[in-house]
Amino acid sequence: MTRHFLKDDDITAAEQGDLLRLAADMKDDRHGFDSLNQSGRLRSVAVVFEKPSTRTRLSFQIGIAELGGNPVVIDSQSSQLGRGESIADTARVLSRYVDAIVIRTFGDDRIAELAEHATVPVVNALTDGWHPCQLLADLHTIAEHRRAGLHMLRGTSIAYVGDAAFNMGNSTVIACSMAGMHVRVGAPAGYQPAADVLARAAEINAETGGSVIVTDDPVKAVSGADVVSTDAWLSMGMEDREQRITDLAPYQLNAALLGQAAEDAIVLHCLPAHRGEEITDAVMDGPQSKVFDQAENRLHAQKALLSWMIGGERE
């Protein structure tokens, strides 16, 4: 059966650990893997964009090339997707040409339909509901900077503050629970993870020993945390700008809020940042920020994922 990576728990906790170890190896030896070109077979990967992108485009395109593969970048505006061809027909056609499909799109229904009709692995490069590739990079970054040792994530506490009702909030809750971490979400009512996401996290935590707490008090969420993470409050297509900024202003990641975290806490933001809104310059550019390490680690984590899914590294 074809394996897809549409959300964080499409892999097991053990597989997550394997991927993080492989990502670390690939970072240590960036050009030492060619697992998409084994035995002279050049594997092609379609990278489909229905949303604008910087880090996702660069990290997948460069990563596939560094693995010895052929990245085929497709923008919806310059393909028949932009003219109304169905996602199901697109899946059937691409499956005849490539070894995997990576897609950055809007609704989760679109990627679910793509995966249903594809006969090759489908990777979620971002949807409205999930951002699992980003969380692999986040976990890689946390492991790098934790004194407990590489990938010793169990028991680490992470605070996620701001809008936690969409992709980054959902993926943080699930992926960090899989790693056995203690997740604290600080968000106002209406911006908190949905009940089904929290229920799934509870199931995972029963196995991994992690935990999730949701509070509307940003100080309570951040107090003593090892990692503090946030994301933009305004995504493409959102029209309620002023209301969102008003609602979320108390959750800005600034020096005062960061001061409530552990002394050696690190700061994460998946970028792009709206400086002065969800995060201040002093924090973003400060000594605790690992934001640009985090951005780089998209490359290594996604190389590991593609190698594991289609390049034989799983075997």
PDB file of C-alpha atoms in Angstrom:
ATOM      1  CA  MET A   1       0.000   0.000   0.000  1.00  0.00           C
ATOM      2  CA  THR A   2       1.266   3.466  -0.900  1.00  0.00           C
ATOM      3  CA  ARG A   3       2.326   5.487   2.157  1.00  0.00           C
ATOM      4  CA  HIS A   4       1.416   9.164   2.262  1.00  0.00           C
ATOM      5  CA  PHE A   5       2.504  11.924   4.668  1.00  0.00           C
ATOM      6  CA  LEU A   6      -0.536  14.175   4.899  1.00  0.00           C
ATOM      7  CA  LYS A   7      -0.405  14.874   8.629  1.00  0.00           C
ATOM      8  CA  ASP A   8       2.040  14.294  11.433  1.00  0.00           C
ATOM      9  CA  ASP A   9       0.673  10.979  12.685  1.00  0.00           C
ATOM     10  CA  ASP A  10       0.725   9.307   9.273  1.00  0.00           C
ATOM     11  CA  ILE A  11       4.021   7.986  10.595  1.00  0.00           C
ATOM     12  CA  THR A  12       4.579   6.289  13.957  1.00  0.00           C
ATOM     13  CA  ALA A  13       6.516   7.774  16.854  1.00  0.00           C
ATOM     14  CA  ALA A  14       9.315   5.291  16.161  1.00  0.00           C
ATOM     15  CA  GLU A  15       9.392   6.287  12.499  1.00  0.00           C
ATOM     16  CA  GLN A  16       9.494   9.946  13.508  1.00  0.00           C
ATOM     17  CA  GLY A  17      12.636   9.206  15.535  1.00  0.00           C
ATOM     18  CA  ASP A  18      14.185   7.343  12.596  1.00  0.00           C
ATOM     19  CA  LEU A  19      13.538  10.319  10.328  1.00  0.00           C
ATOM     20  CA  LEU A  20      15.092  12.752  12.786  1.00  0.00           C
ATOM     21  CA  ARG A  21      18.216  10.621  13.077  1.00  0.00           C
ATOM     22  CA  LEU A  22      18.447  10.417   9.282  1.00  0.00           C
ATOM     23  CA  ALA A  23      17.974  14.205   9.000  1.00  0.00           C
ATOM     24  CA  ALA A  24      20.864  14.732  11.415  1.00  0.00           C
ATOM     25  CA  ASP A  25      23.064  12.408   9.354  1.00  0.00           C
ATOM     26  CA  MET A  26      22.137  14.265   6.192  1.00  0.00           C
ATOM     27  CA  LYS A  27      22.968  17.594   7.773  1.00  0.00           C
ATOM     28  CA  ASP A  28      26.351  16.277   8.917  1.00  0.00           C
ATOM     29  CA  ASP A  29      27.088  14.944   5.419  1.00  0.00           C
ATOM     30  CA  ARG A  30      25.013  17.211   3.220  1.00  0.00           C
ATOM     31  CA  HIS A  31      26.218  15.907  -0.132  1.00  0.00           C
ATOM     32  CA  GLY A  32      26.864  12.312   0.878  1.00  0.00           C
ATOM     33  CA  PHE A  33      23.447  10.859   0.011  1.00  0.00           C
ATOM     34  CA  ASP A  34      22.078  10.127  -3.455  1.00  0.00           C
ATOM     35  CA  SER A  35      19.219   7.856  -2.479  1.00  0.00           C
ATOM     36  CA  LEU A  36      16.941   9.171  -5.235  1.00  0.00           C
ATOM     37  CA  ASN A  37      19.435   8.057  -7.868  1.00  0.00           C
ATOM     38  CA  GLN A  38      20.350   4.556  -6.766  1.00  0.00           C
ATOM     39  CA  SER A  39      21.541   2.096  -9.418  1.00  0.00           C
ATOM     40  CA  GLY A  40      21.369   4.808 -12.056  1.00  0.00           C
ATOM     41  CA  ARG A  41      17.632   5.372 -11.730  1.00  0.00           C
ATOM     42  CA  LEU A  42      16.906   9.092 -11.562  1.00  0.00           C
ATOM     43  CA  ARG A  43      13.734   9.549  -9.553  1.00  0.00           C
ATOM     44  CA  SER A  44      11.502  12.508 -10.338  1.00  0.00           C
ATOM     45  CA  VAL A  45       9.386  14.301  -7.733  1.00  0.00           C
ATOM     46  CA  ALA A  46       6.585  16.719  -8.603  1.00  0.00           C
ATOM     47  CA  VAL A  47       6.467  19.748  -6.296  1.00  0.00           C
ATOM     48  CA  VAL A  48       3.096  21.451  -6.772  1.00  0.00           C
ATOM     49  CA  PHE A  49       2.359  24.966  -5.516  1.00  0.00           C
ATOM     50  CA  GLU A  50      -1.147  26.346  -5.170  1.00  0.00           C
ATOM     51  CA  LYS A  51       0.151  28.869  -2.597  1.00  0.00           C
ATOM     52  CA  PRO A  52       3.175  31.176  -2.829  1.00  0.00           C
ATOM     53  CA  SER A  53       6.328  29.876  -1.177  1.00  0.00           C
ATOM     54  CA  THR A  54       9.962  30.653  -0.425  1.00  0.00           C
ATOM     55  CA  ARG A  55      11.341  28.088   2.056  1.00  0.00           C
ATOM     56  CA  THR A  56       9.154  25.206   0.871  1.00  0.00           C
ATOM     57  CA  ARG A  57      10.066  25.744  -2.770  1.00  0.00           C
ATOM     58  CA  LEU A  58      13.786  26.119  -2.100  1.00  0.00           C
ATOM     59  CA  SER A  59      14.100  23.321   0.437  1.00  0.00           C
ATOM     60  CA  PHE A  60      12.264  20.736  -1.666  1.00  0.00           C
ATOM     61  CA  GLN A  61      13.780  21.740  -5.005  1.00  0.00           C
ATOM     62  CA  ILE A  62      17.347  21.865  -3.672  1.00  0.00           C
ATOM     63  CA  GLY A  63      16.862  18.830  -1.447  1.00  0.00           C
ATOM     64  CA  ILE A  64      15.606  16.617  -4.274  1.00  0.00           C
ATOM     65  CA  ALA A  65      18.535  17.704  -6.449  1.00  0.00           C
ATOM     66  CA  GLU A  66      21.050  17.040  -3.648  1.00  0.00           C
ATOM     67  CA  LEU A  67      19.624  13.527  -3.281  1.00  0.00           C
ATOM     68  CA  GLY A  68      20.317  12.917  -6.962  1.00  0.00           C
ATOM     69  CA  GLY A  69      16.693  13.290  -8.014  1.00  0.00           C
ATOM     70  CA  ASN A  70      14.859  15.482 -10.482  1.00  0.00           C
ATOM     71  CA  PRO A  71      12.569  18.151  -8.976  1.00  0.00           C
ATOM     72  CA  VAL A  72       9.642  19.043 -11.237  1.00  0.00           C
ATOM     73  CA  VAL A  73       8.165  22.299  -9.911  1.00  0.00           C
ATOM     74  CA  ILE A  74       4.580  23.005 -10.960  1.00  0.00           C
ATOM     75  CA  ASP A  75       2.739  26.255 -10.245  1.00  0.00           C
ATOM     76  CA  SER A  76      -1.031  26.086 -10.450  1.00  0.00           C
ATOM     77  CA  GLN A  77      -1.054  29.369 -12.351  1.00  0.00           C
ATOM     78  CA  SER A  78       1.070  27.897 -15.137  1.00  0.00           C
ATOM     79  CA  SER A  79      -0.580  24.460 -15.253  1.00  0.00           C
ATOM     80  CA  GLN A  80      -4.032  23.111 -15.987  1.00  0.00           C
ATOM     81  CA  LEU A  81      -4.774  23.064 -12.248  1.00  0.00           C
ATOM     82  CA  GLY A  82      -5.160  26.813 -12.536  1.00  0.00           C
ATOM     83  CA  ARG A  83      -7.678  26.344 -15.344  1.00  0.00           C
ATOM     84  CA  GLY A  84      -9.936  23.960 -13.478  1.00  0.00           C
ATOM     85  CA  GLU A  85      -8.567  20.462 -14.143  1.00  0.00           C
ATOM     86  CA  SER A  86      -9.682  18.275 -11.268  1.00  0.00           C
ATOM     87  CA  ILE A  87      -7.297  17.284  -8.508  1.00  0.00           C
ATOM     88  CA  ALA A  88      -8.227  13.633  -9.108  1.00  0.00           C
ATOM     89  CA  ASP A  89      -7.234  13.767 -12.779  1.00  0.00           C
ATOM     90  CA  THR A  90      -4.046  15.616 -11.850  1.00  0.00           C
ATOM     91  CA  ALA A  91      -3.181  12.824  -9.401  1.00  0.00           C
ATOM     92  CA  ARG A  92      -3.728  10.142 -12.011  1.00  0.00           C
ATOM     93  CA  VAL A  93      -1.566  11.920 -14.574  1.00  0.00           C
ATOM     94  CA  LEU A  94       1.289  12.841 -12.244  1.00  0.00           C
ATOM     95  CA  SER A  95       1.417   9.276 -10.927  1.00  0.00           C
ATOM     96  CA  ARG A  96       2.319   8.130 -14.464  1.00  0.00           C
ATOM     97  CA  TYR A  97       5.278  10.519 -14.586  1.00  0.00           C
ATOM     98  CA  VAL A  98       6.848  10.877 -11.131  1.00  0.00           C
ATOM     99  CA  ASP A  99       7.823   8.833  -8.082  1.00  0.00           C
ATOM    100  CA  ALA A 100       6.217  11.154  -5.514  1.00  0.00           C
ATOM    101  CA  ILE A 101       4.060  14.273  -5.325  1.00  0.00           C
ATOM    102  CA  VAL A 102       4.698  17.120  -2.899  1.00  0.00           C
ATOM    103  CA  ILE A 103       1.933  19.715  -2.698  1.00  0.00           C
ATOM    104  CA  ARG A 104       1.383  23.045  -0.935  1.00  0.00           C
ATOM    105  CA  THR A 105      -2.305  23.817  -1.102  1.00  0.00           C
ATOM    106  CA  PHE A 106      -5.328  25.184   0.749  1.00  0.00           C
ATOM    107  CA  GLY A 107      -8.028  22.855   2.080  1.00  0.00           C
ATOM    108  CA  ASP A 108      -7.192  19.420   3.450  1.00  0.00           C
ATOM    109  CA  ASP A 109      -9.913  18.038   1.219  1.00  0.00           C
ATOM    110  CA  ARG A 110      -7.719  18.775  -1.798  1.00  0.00           C
ATOM    111  CA  ILE A 111      -4.708  16.847  -0.576  1.00  0.00           C
ATOM    112  CA  ALA A 112      -6.943  13.998   0.629  1.00  0.00           C
ATOM    113  CA  GLU A 113      -8.457  13.717  -2.858  1.00  0.00           C
ATOM    114  CA  LEU A 114      -4.999  13.865  -4.445  1.00  0.00           C
ATOM    115  CA  ALA A 115      -3.781  11.028  -2.203  1.00  0.00           C
ATOM    116  CA  GLU A 116      -6.912   8.976  -2.878  1.00  0.00           C
ATOM    117  CA  HIS A 117      -6.253   8.970  -6.618  1.00  0.00           C
ATOM    118  CA  ALA A 118      -2.444   8.945  -6.638  1.00  0.00           C
ATOM    119  CA  THR A 119      -0.503   5.698  -6.929  1.00  0.00           C
ATOM    120  CA  VAL A 120       2.720   7.298  -5.654  1.00  0.00           C
ATOM    121  CA  PRO A 121       3.443   8.844  -2.219  1.00  0.00           C
ATOM    122  CA  VAL A 122       1.926  12.266  -1.540  1.00  0.00           C
ATOM    123  CA  VAL A 123       3.649  14.668   0.868  1.00  0.00           C
ATOM    124  CA  ASN A 124       1.919  17.602   2.549  1.00  0.00           C
ATOM    125  CA  ALA A 125       4.080  20.703   2.151  1.00  0.00           C
ATOM    126  CA  LEU A 126       1.353  22.776   3.886  1.00  0.00           C
ATOM    127  CA  THR A 127      -2.429  22.794   4.016  1.00  0.00           C
ATOM    128  CA  ASP A 128      -4.862  24.861   6.032  1.00  0.00           C
ATOM    129  CA  GLY A 129      -4.976  22.130   8.661  1.00  0.00           C
ATOM    130  CA  TRP A 130      -1.452  20.684   8.863  1.00  0.00           C
ATOM    131  CA  HIS A 131       2.232  21.462   8.347  1.00  0.00           C
ATOM    132  CA  PRO A 132       3.974  18.148   9.112  1.00  0.00           C
ATOM    133  CA  CYS A 133       7.206  18.815   7.200  1.00  0.00           C
ATOM    134  CA  GLN A 134       7.711  21.986   9.225  1.00  0.00           C
ATOM    135  CA  LEU A 135       7.353  20.049  12.471  1.00  0.00           C
ATOM    136  CA  LEU A 136      10.001  17.540  11.425  1.00  0.00           C
ATOM    137  CA  ALA A 137      12.318  20.530  10.980  1.00  0.00           C
ATOM    138  CA  ASP A 138      11.190  22.010  14.308  1.00  0.00           C
ATOM    139  CA  LEU A 139      11.889  18.770  16.183  1.00  0.00           C
ATOM    140  CA  HIS A 140      15.270  18.517  14.446  1.00  0.00           C
ATOM    141  CA  THR A 141      16.068  22.061  15.596  1.00  0.00           C
ATOM    142  CA  ILE A 142      14.964  21.432  19.178  1.00  0.00           C
ATOM    143  CA  ALA A 143      17.059  18.272  19.336  1.00  0.00           C
ATOM    144  CA  GLU A 144      20.118  20.121  18.057  1.00  0.00           C
ATOM    145  CA  HIS A 145      19.934  22.707  20.804  1.00  0.00           C
ATOM    146  CA  ARG A 146      18.876  20.581  23.770  1.00  0.00           C
ATOM    147  CA  ARG A 147      21.633  19.747  26.229  1.00  0.00           C
ATOM    148  CA  ALA A 148      20.067  16.316  26.781  1.00  0.00           C
ATOM    149  CA  GLY A 149      21.581  15.195  23.507  1.00  0.00           C
ATOM    150  CA  LEU A 150      20.509  14.849  19.904  1.00  0.00           C
ATOM    151  CA  HIS A 151      16.897  13.645  19.544  1.00  0.00           C
ATOM    152  CA  MET A 152      16.407  13.265  23.303  1.00  0.00           C
ATOM    153  CA  LEU A 153      13.124  15.125  23.034  1.00  0.00           C
ATOM    154  CA  ARG A 154      11.038  13.197  25.563  1.00  0.00           C
ATOM    155  CA  GLY A 155      10.103  15.393  28.516  1.00  0.00           C
ATOM    156  CA  THR A 156      11.013  18.674  26.786  1.00  0.00           C
ATOM    157  CA  SER A 157       8.387  21.391  27.217  1.00  0.00           C
ATOM    158  CA  ILE A 158       7.248  23.574  24.336  1.00  0.00           C
ATOM    159  CA  ALA A 159       4.939  26.581  24.511  1.00  0.00           C
ATOM    160  CA  TYR A 160       3.043  27.560  21.386  1.00  0.00           C
ATOM    161  CA  VAL A 161       1.491  31.028  21.642  1.00  0.00           C
ATOM    162  CA  GLY A 162      -0.872  32.888  19.350  1.00  0.00           C
ATOM    163  CA  ASP A 163      -3.241  31.431  16.765  1.00  0.00           C
ATOM    164  CA  ALA A 164      -3.219  27.663  17.368  1.00  0.00           C
ATOM    165  CA  ALA A 165      -6.384  26.760  15.448  1.00  0.00           C
ATOM    166  CA  PHE A 166      -4.770  25.997  12.105  1.00  0.00           C
ATOM    167  CA  ASN A 167      -1.820  24.141  10.592  1.00  0.00           C
ATOM    168  CA  MET A 168       1.069  25.100  12.871  1.00  0.00           C
ATOM    169  CA  GLY A 169      -0.948  24.768  16.062  1.00  0.00           C
ATOM    170  CA  ASN A 170      -2.367  21.401  15.028  1.00  0.00           C
ATOM    171  CA  SER A 171       0.942  19.975  13.882  1.00  0.00           C
ATOM    172  CA  THR A 172       2.777  21.235  16.967  1.00  0.00           C
ATOM    173  CA  VAL A 173       0.267  19.516  19.250  1.00  0.00           C
ATOM    174  CA  ILE A 174       0.401  16.185  17.400  1.00  0.00           C
ATOM    175  CA  ALA A 175       4.080  15.965  16.396  1.00  0.00           C
ATOM    176  CA  CYS A 176       5.398  17.053  19.786  1.00  0.00           C
ATOM    177  CA  SER A 177       3.053  14.630  21.529  1.00  0.00           C
ATOM    178  CA  MET A 178       4.494  11.871  19.343  1.00  0.00           C
ATOM    179  CA  ALA A 179       7.965  12.867  20.559  1.00  0.00           C
ATOM    180  CA  GLY A 180       6.862  12.585  24.193  1.00  0.00           C
ATOM    181  CA  MET A 181       7.050  16.324  24.792  1.00  0.00           C
ATOM    182  CA  HIS A 182       4.914  18.494  27.055  1.00  0.00           C
ATOM    183  CA  VAL A 183       2.955  20.957  24.930  1.00  0.00           C
ATOM    184  CA  ARG A 184       1.415  24.130  26.334  1.00  0.00           C
ATOM    185  CA  VAL A 185      -0.831  26.078  24.018  1.00  0.00           C
ATOM    186  CA  GLY A 186      -1.442  29.715  24.914  1.00  0.00           C
ATOM    187  CA  ALA A 187      -4.290  31.092  22.806  1.00  0.00           C
ATOM    188  CA  PRO A 188      -7.589  32.920  23.308  1.00  0.00           C
ATOM    189  CA  ALA A 189     -10.958  31.263  22.794  1.00  0.00           C
ATOM    190  CA  GLY A 190     -11.613  30.834  19.096  1.00  0.00           C
ATOM    191  CA  TYR A 191      -7.919  30.398  18.352  1.00  0.00           C
ATOM    192  CA  GLN A 192      -7.330  27.105  20.167  1.00  0.00           C
ATOM    193  CA  PRO A 193      -6.904  23.638  18.635  1.00  0.00           C
ATOM    194  CA  ALA A 194     -10.109  21.791  17.792  1.00  0.00           C
ATOM    195  CA  ALA A 195     -11.491  19.103  20.092  1.00  0.00           C
ATOM    196  CA  ASP A 196     -10.671  16.275  17.680  1.00  0.00           C
ATOM    197  CA  VAL A 197      -7.015  17.368  17.504  1.00  0.00           C
ATOM    198  CA  LEU A 198      -6.765  17.431  21.293  1.00  0.00           C
ATOM    199  CA  ALA A 199      -8.480  14.043  21.536  1.00  0.00           C
ATOM    200  CA  ARG A 200      -5.979  12.544  19.118  1.00  0.00           C
ATOM    201  CA  ALA A 201      -3.112  14.085  21.092  1.00  0.00           C
ATOM    202  CA  ALA A 202      -4.469  12.481  24.272  1.00  0.00           C
ATOM    203  CA  GLU A 203      -4.409   9.069  22.571  1.00  0.00           C
ATOM    204  CA  ILE A 204      -0.825   9.605  21.481  1.00  0.00           C
ATOM    205  CA  ASN A 205       0.290  10.883  24.884  1.00  0.00           C
ATOM    206  CA  ALA A 206      -1.086   7.768  26.563  1.00  0.00           C
ATOM    207  CA  GLU A 207       1.590   5.892  24.619  1.00  0.00           C
ATOM    208  CA  THR A 208       4.481   8.379  24.657  1.00  0.00           C
ATOM    209  CA  GLY A 209       4.169  10.009  28.078  1.00  0.00           C
ATOM    210  CA  GLY A 210       3.738  13.488  26.668  1.00  0.00           C
ATOM    211  CA  SER A 211       1.008  15.955  27.557  1.00  0.00           C
ATOM    212  CA  VAL A 212      -0.994  18.900  26.227  1.00  0.00           C
ATOM    213  CA  ILE A 213      -2.340  21.849  28.211  1.00  0.00           C
ATOM    214  CA  VAL A 214      -4.452  24.575  26.581  1.00  0.00           C
ATOM    215  CA  THR A 215      -4.809  27.924  28.329  1.00  0.00           C
ATOM    216  CA  ASP A 216      -5.835  31.465  27.470  1.00  0.00           C
ATOM    217  CA  ASP A 217      -3.042  32.759  29.723  1.00  0.00           C
ATOM    218  CA  PRO A 218       0.151  33.322  27.685  1.00  0.00           C
ATOM    219  CA  VAL A 219       2.305  33.629  30.818  1.00  0.00           C
ATOM    220  CA  LYS A 220       1.057  30.294  32.147  1.00  0.00           C
ATOM    221  CA  ALA A 221       1.811  28.675  28.784  1.00  0.00           C
ATOM    222  CA  VAL A 222       5.355  30.030  28.561  1.00  0.00           C
ATOM    223  CA  SER A 223       6.387  29.771  32.231  1.00  0.00           C
ATOM    224  CA  GLY A 224       9.495  27.590  32.475  1.00  0.00           C
ATOM    225  CA  ALA A 225       9.192  26.291  28.893  1.00  0.00           C
ATOM    226  CA  ASP A 226      12.268  24.914  27.111  1.00  0.00           C
ATOM    227  CA  VAL A 227      11.006  26.049  23.695  1.00  0.00           C
ATOM    228  CA  VAL A 228       8.706  28.929  22.739  1.00  0.00           C
ATOM    229  CA  SER A 229       7.137  28.849  19.283  1.00  0.00           C
ATOM    230  CA  THR A 230       4.766  31.102  17.378  1.00  0.00           C
ATOM    231  CA  ASP A 231       3.504  31.774  13.870  1.00  0.00           C
ATOM    232  CA  ALA A 232       1.989  34.618  11.877  1.00  0.00           C
ATOM    233  CA  TRP A 233      -1.466  35.732  12.954  1.00  0.00           C
ATOM    234  CA  LEU A 234      -2.527  36.640   9.421  1.00  0.00           C
ATOM    235  CA  SER A 235      -2.480  34.088   6.626  1.00  0.00           C
ATOM    236  CA  MET A 236      -3.290  34.512   2.960  1.00  0.00           C
ATOM    237  CA  GLY A 237      -6.952  35.202   2.362  1.00  0.00           C
ATOM    238  CA  MET A 238      -7.850  36.240   5.919  1.00  0.00           C
ATOM    239  CA  GLU A 239      -9.985  39.355   5.920  1.00  0.00           C
ATOM    240  CA  ASP A 240     -10.514  40.034   9.658  1.00  0.00           C
ATOM    241  CA  ARG A 241      -7.093  41.628  10.140  1.00  0.00           C
ATOM    242  CA  GLU A 242      -7.926  44.228  12.785  1.00  0.00           C
ATOM    243  CA  GLN A 243      -9.990  41.861  14.917  1.00  0.00           C
ATOM    244  CA  ARG A 244      -7.298  39.180  14.847  1.00  0.00           C
ATOM    245  CA  ILE A 245      -4.570  41.625  15.840  1.00  0.00           C
ATOM    246  CA  THR A 246      -6.708  42.902  18.717  1.00  0.00           C
ATOM    247  CA  ASP A 247      -7.521  39.389  19.931  1.00  0.00           C
ATOM    248  CA  LEU A 248      -3.962  38.111  19.698  1.00  0.00           C
ATOM    249  CA  ALA A 249      -1.977  41.154  20.878  1.00  0.00           C
ATOM    250  CA  PRO A 250      -1.526  39.773  24.431  1.00  0.00           C
ATOM    251  CA  TYR A 251       0.169  36.707  22.910  1.00  0.00           C
ATOM    252  CA  GLN A 252       2.949  38.587  21.125  1.00  0.00           C
ATOM    253  CA  LEU A 253       6.296  36.864  21.646  1.00  0.00           C
ATOM    254  CA  ASN A 254       8.267  39.759  23.086  1.00  0.00           C
ATOM    255  CA  ALA A 255      11.083  40.067  25.613  1.00  0.00           C
ATOM    256  CA  ALA A 256       8.716  40.209  28.580  1.00  0.00           C
ATOM    257  CA  LEU A 257       6.891  37.015  27.610  1.00  0.00           C
ATOM    258  CA  LEU A 258      10.093  35.190  26.670  1.00  0.00           C
ATOM    259  CA  GLY A 259      11.454  36.166  30.077  1.00  0.00           C
ATOM    260  CA  GLN A 260       8.908  33.797  31.628  1.00  0.00           C
ATOM    261  CA  ALA A 261      10.465  30.783  29.849  1.00  0.00           C
ATOM    262  CA  ALA A 262      13.457  28.747  31.001  1.00  0.00           C
ATOM    263  CA  GLU A 263      16.703  30.721  31.022  1.00  0.00           C
ATOM    264  CA  ASP A 264      18.113  28.659  28.143  1.00  0.00           C
ATOM    265  CA  ALA A 265      14.852  28.444  26.187  1.00  0.00           C
ATOM    266  CA  ILE A 266      15.014  28.643  22.413  1.00  0.00           C
ATOM    267  CA  VAL A 267      12.639  30.534  20.127  1.00  0.00           C
ATOM    268  CA  LEU A 268      11.064  29.122  16.960  1.00  0.00           C
ATOM    269  CA  HIS A 269       9.003  30.717  14.182  1.00  0.00           C
ATOM    270  CA  CYS A 270       8.294  28.888  10.915  1.00  0.00           C
ATOM    271  CA  LEU A 271       8.474  32.106   8.849  1.00  0.00           C
ATOM    272  CA  PRO A 272       7.579  34.343   7.170  1.00  0.00           C
ATOM    273  CA  ALA A 273       7.312  36.572  10.237  1.00  0.00           C
ATOM    274  CA  HIS A 274       5.245  39.719  10.558  1.00  0.00           C
ATOM    275  CA  ARG A 275       7.748  41.516  12.750  1.00  0.00           C
ATOM    276  CA  GLY A 276       6.093  43.711  15.330  1.00  0.00           C
ATOM    277  CA  GLU A 277       2.917  41.619  15.308  1.00  0.00           C
ATOM    278  CA  GLU A 278       3.355  38.048  16.583  1.00  0.00           C
ATOM    279  CA  ILE A 279       7.075  38.471  17.357  1.00  0.00           C
ATOM    280  CA  THR A 280       9.334  41.455  18.057  1.00  0.00           C
ATOM    281  CA  ASP A 281      12.663  42.210  16.427  1.00  0.00           C
ATOM    282  CA  ALA A 282      14.410  41.894  19.800  1.00  0.00           C
ATOM    283  CA  VAL A 283      13.259  38.273  20.142  1.00  0.00           C
ATOM    284  CA  MET A 284      13.536  37.303  16.474  1.00  0.00           C
ATOM    285  CA  ASP A 285      17.108  38.572  16.252  1.00  0.00           C
ATOM    286  CA  GLY A 286      18.057  37.778  19.844  1.00  0.00           C
ATOM    287  CA  PRO A 287      20.475  35.166  21.166  1.00  0.00           C
ATOM    288  CA  GLN A 288      17.731  32.651  21.981  1.00  0.00           C
ATOM    289  CA  SER A 289      16.310  32.671  18.462  1.00  0.00           C
ATOM    290  CA  LYS A 290      16.938  29.553  16.376  1.00  0.00           C
ATOM    291  CA  VAL A 291      14.592  30.695  13.639  1.00  0.00           C
ATOM    292  CA  PHE A 292      17.151  30.565  10.833  1.00  0.00           C
ATOM    293  CA  ASP A 293      18.546  27.212  11.954  1.00  0.00           C
ATOM    294  CA  GLN A 294      14.928  26.072  11.866  1.00  0.00           C
ATOM    295  CA  ALA A 295      14.530  27.364   8.305  1.00  0.00           C
ATOM    296  CA  GLU A 296      17.685  25.545   7.185  1.00  0.00           C
ATOM    297  CA  ASN A 297      16.517  22.337   8.800  1.00  0.00           C
ATOM    298  CA  ARG A 298      13.536  22.181   6.470  1.00  0.00           C
ATOM    299  CA  LEU A 299      16.071  21.077   3.857  1.00  0.00           C
ATOM    300  CA  HIS A 300      17.564  18.254   5.913  1.00  0.00           C
ATOM    301  CA  ALA A 301      14.275  17.004   7.364  1.00  0.00           C
ATOM    302  CA  GLN A 302      12.594  16.873   3.958  1.00  0.00           C
ATOM    303  CA  LYS A 303      15.568  15.129   2.374  1.00  0.00           C
ATOM    304  CA  ALA A 304      15.280  12.510   5.093  1.00  0.00           C
ATOM    305  CA  LEU A 305      11.542  12.158   4.514  1.00  0.00           C
ATOM    306  CA  LEU A 306      11.858  11.704   0.754  1.00  0.00           C
ATOM    307  CA  SER A 307      14.750   9.266   1.118  1.00  0.00           C
ATOM    308  CA  TRP A 308      12.744   7.278   3.638  1.00  0.00           C
ATOM    309  CA  MET A 309       9.566   7.264   1.545  1.00  0.00           C
ATOM    310  CA  ILE A 310      10.894   6.599  -1.949  1.00  0.00           C
ATOM    311  CA  GLY A 311      14.675   6.280  -1.868  1.00  0.00           C
ATOM    312  CA  GLY A 312      15.121   3.002  -0.056  1.00  0.00           C
ATOM    313  CA  GLU A 313      16.318   4.407   3.297  1.00  0.00           C
ATOM    314  CA  ARG A 314      13.416   2.695   5.092  1.00  0.00           C
ATOM    315  CA  GLU A 315      14.851  -0.673   4.096  1.00  0.00           C
TER     316      GLU A 315
END
